[in-house]
Structures are given as C-alpha cells and as structure tokens.
C-alpha cells in the first residue's frame, strides 16, 4: 500500500471527488530539477524521480510531507527520464477539505503525523548543533565556562 493511501483511503466519496477535481498533471524532462513547493506528486508513468537519496518509481509518492513542509528553498528532486506526475498542492487540498469539513479526520491525522516527524528532525538538528557547540567550548580553555554560561542564559531567554 502506498503511504498516501493511508490518509486518503477512508475519506468520504464527496471529499475524494473534490480532491480528484483538483489534481493536475505535470511532465518533467530527463535531468530536470523539480522545485515544487508544498505539492504531493505521484508518478503516473514509467518515469523515475530521485529525491533525498531515494528513487521513486511508478505509483510512488514524492514529497509526502507536503501537508506540513515549509522549506525555503523547497526540497529538490531530479527527474531521471521523462516523468509524468499527478500533482496536488496543499492549497488545493485545503480547498477540498473546506468544502467537506466533516470528512477530514484522516487528513488531519496525517498533518499531525508529518508535523511530529518535522519536529523530530528539527530537534535532532538542534541537538546536534548544541553538541557541536559544547565540544567547541570544552576545547576552548578557561574562558569556555563563561561562554557556556552565556549560552545557557541565551537559551533560557528563548
């Protein structure tokens, strides 16, 4: 089962129809860099897309975190041969959900799931930065304790 089916599978037919009406088709040439912001893409033909170290093939979904992603610049992907995708932007999905507000439980659940994944990545990145700073301070000699104190105060203020 495709990961996208998890949050589209149990929705009402009215919501599914509203989403279907908003789908668009995009075509990418070989070696074309894909910079689509807040857009879910599902590969519709026998094309390939490489993204973040993964190879996506027919039926594969690219940018599953489009519900919560706000990257600037947007995540990059590369079309490896002529690739047709079915695309759904976050704005179009929000329009469909606004028309069917009582049928959005699974989509809301997916937003929470991808939001938690995003938060976990940010925490991991931030803790790595703190560990690197701690290591630099431990190598800094006697003045490192004052730097440690000022860093602790700055974090407390945040």
PDB file of C-alpha atoms in Angstrom, residues 14-155:
ATOM      1  CA  UNK A  14     -17.530  13.572  -1.769  1.00  0.00           C
ATOM      2  CA  UNK A  15     -14.155  14.569  -0.361  1.00  0.00           C
ATOM      3  CA  UNK A  16     -12.342  12.187  -2.712  1.00  0.00           C
ATOM      4  CA  UNK A  17     -14.217  13.670  -5.676  1.00  0.00           C
ATOM      5  CA  UNK A  18     -13.348  17.206  -4.546  1.00  0.00           C
ATOM      6  CA  UNK A  19      -9.667  16.192  -4.323  1.00  0.00           C
ATOM      7  CA  UNK A  20      -9.784  14.403  -7.690  1.00  0.00           C
ATOM      8  CA  UNK A  21     -11.198  17.513  -9.363  1.00  0.00           C
ATOM      9  CA  UNK A  22      -8.183  19.491  -8.148  1.00  0.00           C
ATOM     10  CA  UNK A  23      -5.451  17.125  -9.361  1.00  0.00           C
ATOM     11  CA  UNK A  24      -3.143  18.369 -12.098  1.00  0.00           C
ATOM     12  CA  UNK A  25      -0.678  16.631 -14.392  1.00  0.00           C
ATOM     13  CA  UNK A  26       2.921  17.751 -14.722  1.00  0.00           C
ATOM     14  CA  UNK A  27       5.592  16.433 -17.086  1.00  0.00           C
ATOM     15  CA  UNK A  28       9.306  16.596 -16.351  1.00  0.00           C
ATOM     16  CA  UNK A  29      12.138  16.030 -18.832  1.00  0.00           C
ATOM     17  CA  UNK A  30      15.227  13.915 -18.094  1.00  0.00           C
ATOM     18  CA  UNK A  31      17.638  15.651 -15.707  1.00  0.00           C
ATOM     19  CA  UNK A  32      15.093  18.355 -14.896  1.00  0.00           C
ATOM     20  CA  UNK A  33      15.355  19.684 -11.353  1.00  0.00           C
ATOM     21  CA  UNK A  34      11.975  19.654  -9.627  1.00  0.00           C
ATOM     22  CA  UNK A  35      11.399  22.534  -7.227  1.00  0.00           C
ATOM     23  CA  UNK A  36       7.708  22.319  -6.389  1.00  0.00           C
ATOM     24  CA  UNK A  37       6.684  23.872  -3.099  1.00  0.00           C
ATOM     25  CA  UNK A  38       4.014  22.195  -0.930  1.00  0.00           C
ATOM     26  CA  UNK A  39       2.978  19.731  -3.636  1.00  0.00           C
ATOM     27  CA  UNK A  40       2.365  15.995  -3.423  1.00  0.00           C
ATOM     28  CA  UNK A  41       3.416  14.170  -6.596  1.00  0.00           C
ATOM     29  CA  UNK A  42       2.537  10.629  -7.583  1.00  0.00           C
ATOM     30  CA  UNK A  43       4.400   9.174 -10.550  1.00  0.00           C
ATOM     31  CA  UNK A  44       1.864   8.211 -13.209  1.00  0.00           C
ATOM     32  CA  UNK A  45       4.073   6.637 -15.906  1.00  0.00           C
ATOM     33  CA  UNK A  46       7.283   4.621 -16.031  1.00  0.00           C
ATOM     34  CA  UNK A  47       9.436   7.587 -15.060  1.00  0.00           C
ATOM     35  CA  UNK A  48      11.845   7.867 -12.162  1.00  0.00           C
ATOM     36  CA  UNK A  49      12.437  10.667  -9.683  1.00  0.00           C
ATOM     37  CA  UNK A  50      15.367  10.850  -7.301  1.00  0.00           C
ATOM     38  CA  UNK A  51      14.796  12.773  -4.097  1.00  0.00           C
ATOM     39  CA  UNK A  52      16.724  12.935  -0.827  1.00  0.00           C
ATOM     40  CA  UNK A  53      18.633   9.729  -1.549  1.00  0.00           C
ATOM     41  CA  UNK A  54      15.564   7.742  -2.632  1.00  0.00           C
ATOM     42  CA  UNK A  55      14.494   6.525  -6.047  1.00  0.00           C
ATOM     43  CA  UNK A  56      10.752   6.838  -6.710  1.00  0.00           C
ATOM     44  CA  UNK A  57       9.092   4.818  -9.481  1.00  0.00           C
ATOM     45  CA  UNK A  58       5.599   4.393 -10.961  1.00  0.00           C
ATOM     46  CA  UNK A  59       2.950   4.808  -8.280  1.00  0.00           C
ATOM     47  CA  UNK A  60       5.496   6.235  -5.855  1.00  0.00           C
ATOM     48  CA  UNK A  61       4.739   9.406  -3.954  1.00  0.00           C
ATOM     49  CA  UNK A  62       7.244  12.237  -3.739  1.00  0.00           C
ATOM     50  CA  UNK A  63       7.068  14.993  -1.085  1.00  0.00           C
ATOM     51  CA  UNK A  64       4.684  13.149   1.246  1.00  0.00           C
ATOM     52  CA  UNK A  65       5.248  15.828   3.866  1.00  0.00           C
ATOM     53  CA  UNK A  66       3.565  18.455   1.653  1.00  0.00           C
ATOM     54  CA  UNK A  67       0.936  18.882   4.394  1.00  0.00           C
ATOM     55  CA  UNK A  68       3.452  20.486   6.761  1.00  0.00           C
ATOM     56  CA  UNK A  69       6.516  21.346   4.666  1.00  0.00           C
ATOM     57  CA  UNK A  70       7.514  24.996   4.564  1.00  0.00           C
ATOM     58  CA  UNK A  71      11.088  24.676   3.335  1.00  0.00           C
ATOM     59  CA  UNK A  72      12.653  27.624   1.633  1.00  0.00           C
ATOM     60  CA  UNK A  73      14.053  26.732  -0.817  1.00  0.00           C
ATOM     61  CA  UNK A  74      11.730  23.809  -1.451  1.00  0.00           C
ATOM     62  CA  UNK A  75      13.115  20.271  -1.378  1.00  0.00           C
ATOM     63  CA  UNK A  76      14.889  19.275  -4.581  1.00  0.00           C
ATOM     64  CA  UNK A  77      14.216  16.281  -6.728  1.00  0.00           C
ATOM     65  CA  UNK A  78      15.544  15.199 -10.102  1.00  0.00           C
ATOM     66  CA  UNK A  79      13.618  13.585 -12.930  1.00  0.00           C
ATOM     67  CA  UNK A  80      15.769  10.767 -14.293  1.00  0.00           C
ATOM     68  CA  UNK A  81      13.766  10.290 -17.502  1.00  0.00           C
ATOM     69  CA  UNK A  82      10.520  11.681 -18.911  1.00  0.00           C
ATOM     70  CA  UNK A  83       8.222  11.522 -15.919  1.00  0.00           C
ATOM     71  CA  UNK A  84       4.544  12.367 -15.724  1.00  0.00           C
ATOM     72  CA  UNK A  85       3.166  13.017 -12.265  1.00  0.00           C
ATOM     73  CA  UNK A  86      -0.240  13.612 -10.800  1.00  0.00           C
ATOM     74  CA  UNK A  87       0.109  16.607  -8.510  1.00  0.00           C
ATOM     75  CA  UNK A  88      -1.913  18.006  -5.638  1.00  0.00           C
ATOM     76  CA  UNK A  89      -0.918  21.240  -3.931  1.00  0.00           C
ATOM     77  CA  UNK A  90      -1.578  21.864  -0.257  1.00  0.00           C
ATOM     78  CA  UNK A  91      -3.781  24.852  -1.130  1.00  0.00           C
ATOM     79  CA  UNK A  92      -5.980  22.713  -3.402  1.00  0.00           C
ATOM     80  CA  UNK A  93      -6.276  20.046  -0.705  1.00  0.00           C
ATOM     81  CA  UNK A  94      -7.252  22.716   1.820  1.00  0.00           C
ATOM     82  CA  UNK A  95      -9.963  23.944  -0.569  1.00  0.00           C
ATOM     83  CA  UNK A  96     -11.378  20.421  -0.876  1.00  0.00           C
ATOM     84  CA  UNK A  97     -11.302  19.986   2.899  1.00  0.00           C
ATOM     85  CA  UNK A  98     -13.053  23.322   3.421  1.00  0.00           C
ATOM     86  CA  UNK A  99     -15.914  22.097   1.222  1.00  0.00           C
ATOM     87  CA  UNK A 100     -16.165  18.869   3.263  1.00  0.00           C
ATOM     88  CA  UNK A 101     -15.153  19.828   6.828  1.00  0.00           C
ATOM     89  CA  UNK A 102     -16.724  16.772   8.483  1.00  0.00           C
ATOM     90  CA  UNK A 103     -14.734  14.309   6.374  1.00  0.00           C
ATOM     91  CA  UNK A 104     -11.173  15.367   7.093  1.00  0.00           C
ATOM     92  CA  UNK A 105     -10.247  13.213  10.121  1.00  0.00           C
ATOM     93  CA  UNK A 106      -7.609  11.107   8.333  1.00  0.00           C
ATOM     94  CA  UNK A 107      -6.080  14.089   6.590  1.00  0.00           C
ATOM     95  CA  UNK A 108      -5.866  15.928   9.926  1.00  0.00           C
ATOM     96  CA  UNK A 109      -4.264  12.823  11.420  1.00  0.00           C
ATOM     97  CA  UNK A 110      -1.667  12.835   8.609  1.00  0.00           C
ATOM     98  CA  UNK A 111      -0.939  16.524   9.275  1.00  0.00           C
ATOM     99  CA  UNK A 112      -0.188  15.686  12.898  1.00  0.00           C
ATOM    100  CA  UNK A 113       1.974  12.698  11.909  1.00  0.00           C
ATOM    101  CA  UNK A 114       4.085  14.673   9.430  1.00  0.00           C
ATOM    102  CA  UNK A 115       4.203  17.629  11.807  1.00  0.00           C
ATOM    103  CA  UNK A 116       5.671  15.370  14.509  1.00  0.00           C
ATOM    104  CA  UNK A 117       8.229  13.976  12.047  1.00  0.00           C
ATOM    105  CA  UNK A 118       9.213  17.525  11.103  1.00  0.00           C
ATOM    106  CA  UNK A 119       9.533  18.490  14.772  1.00  0.00           C
ATOM    107  CA  UNK A 120      11.691  15.411  15.465  1.00  0.00           C
ATOM    108  CA  UNK A 121      14.040  16.344  12.586  1.00  0.00           C
ATOM    109  CA  UNK A 122      14.314  19.902  13.899  1.00  0.00           C
ATOM    110  CA  UNK A 123      15.047  18.711  17.444  1.00  0.00           C
ATOM    111  CA  UNK A 124      17.679  16.294  16.167  1.00  0.00           C
ATOM    112  CA  UNK A 125      19.309  19.056  14.124  1.00  0.00           C
ATOM    113  CA  UNK A 126      19.209  21.472  17.057  1.00  0.00           C
ATOM    114  CA  UNK A 127      20.663  18.920  19.495  1.00  0.00           C
ATOM    115  CA  UNK A 128      23.494  18.243  17.031  1.00  0.00           C
ATOM    116  CA  UNK A 129      24.247  21.961  16.948  1.00  0.00           C
ATOM    117  CA  UNK A 130      24.268  22.090  20.754  1.00  0.00           C
ATOM    118  CA  UNK A 131      26.614  19.102  20.980  1.00  0.00           C
ATOM    119  CA  UNK A 132      28.980  20.711  18.474  1.00  0.00           C
ATOM    120  CA  UNK A 133      28.951  23.968  20.449  1.00  0.00           C
ATOM    121  CA  UNK A 134      29.545  22.055  23.706  1.00  0.00           C
ATOM    122  CA  UNK A 135      32.510  20.294  22.120  1.00  0.00           C
ATOM    123  CA  UNK A 136      33.965  23.596  20.881  1.00  0.00           C
ATOM    124  CA  UNK A 137      33.545  25.101  24.347  1.00  0.00           C
ATOM    125  CA  UNK A 138      35.212  22.163  26.071  1.00  0.00           C
ATOM    126  CA  UNK A 139      38.257  22.726  23.850  1.00  0.00           C
ATOM    127  CA  UNK A 140      38.265  26.483  24.452  1.00  0.00           C
ATOM    128  CA  UNK A 141      40.170  26.668  27.743  1.00  0.00           C
ATOM    129  CA  UNK A 142      39.323  28.784  30.808  1.00  0.00           C
ATOM    130  CA  UNK A 143      37.047  31.254  29.010  1.00  0.00           C
ATOM    131  CA  UNK A 144      34.832  28.352  27.867  1.00  0.00           C
ATOM    132  CA  UNK A 145      32.897  28.357  31.159  1.00  0.00           C
ATOM    133  CA  UNK A 146      31.839  31.978  30.606  1.00  0.00           C
ATOM    134  CA  UNK A 147      30.778  31.102  27.049  1.00  0.00           C
ATOM    135  CA  UNK A 148      28.838  28.147  28.434  1.00  0.00           C
ATOM    136  CA  UNK A 149      27.119  30.421  30.925  1.00  0.00           C
ATOM    137  CA  UNK A 150      26.201  32.995  28.259  1.00  0.00           C
ATOM    138  CA  UNK A 151      24.877  30.240  26.002  1.00  0.00           C
ATOM    139  CA  UNK A 152      22.736  28.870  28.845  1.00  0.00           C
ATOM    140  CA  UNK A 153      21.344  32.348  29.501  1.00  0.00           C
ATOM    141  CA  UNK A 154      20.553  32.844  25.816  1.00  0.00           C
ATOM    142  CA  UNK A 155      18.701  29.508  25.668  1.00  0.00           C
TER     143      UNK A 155
END
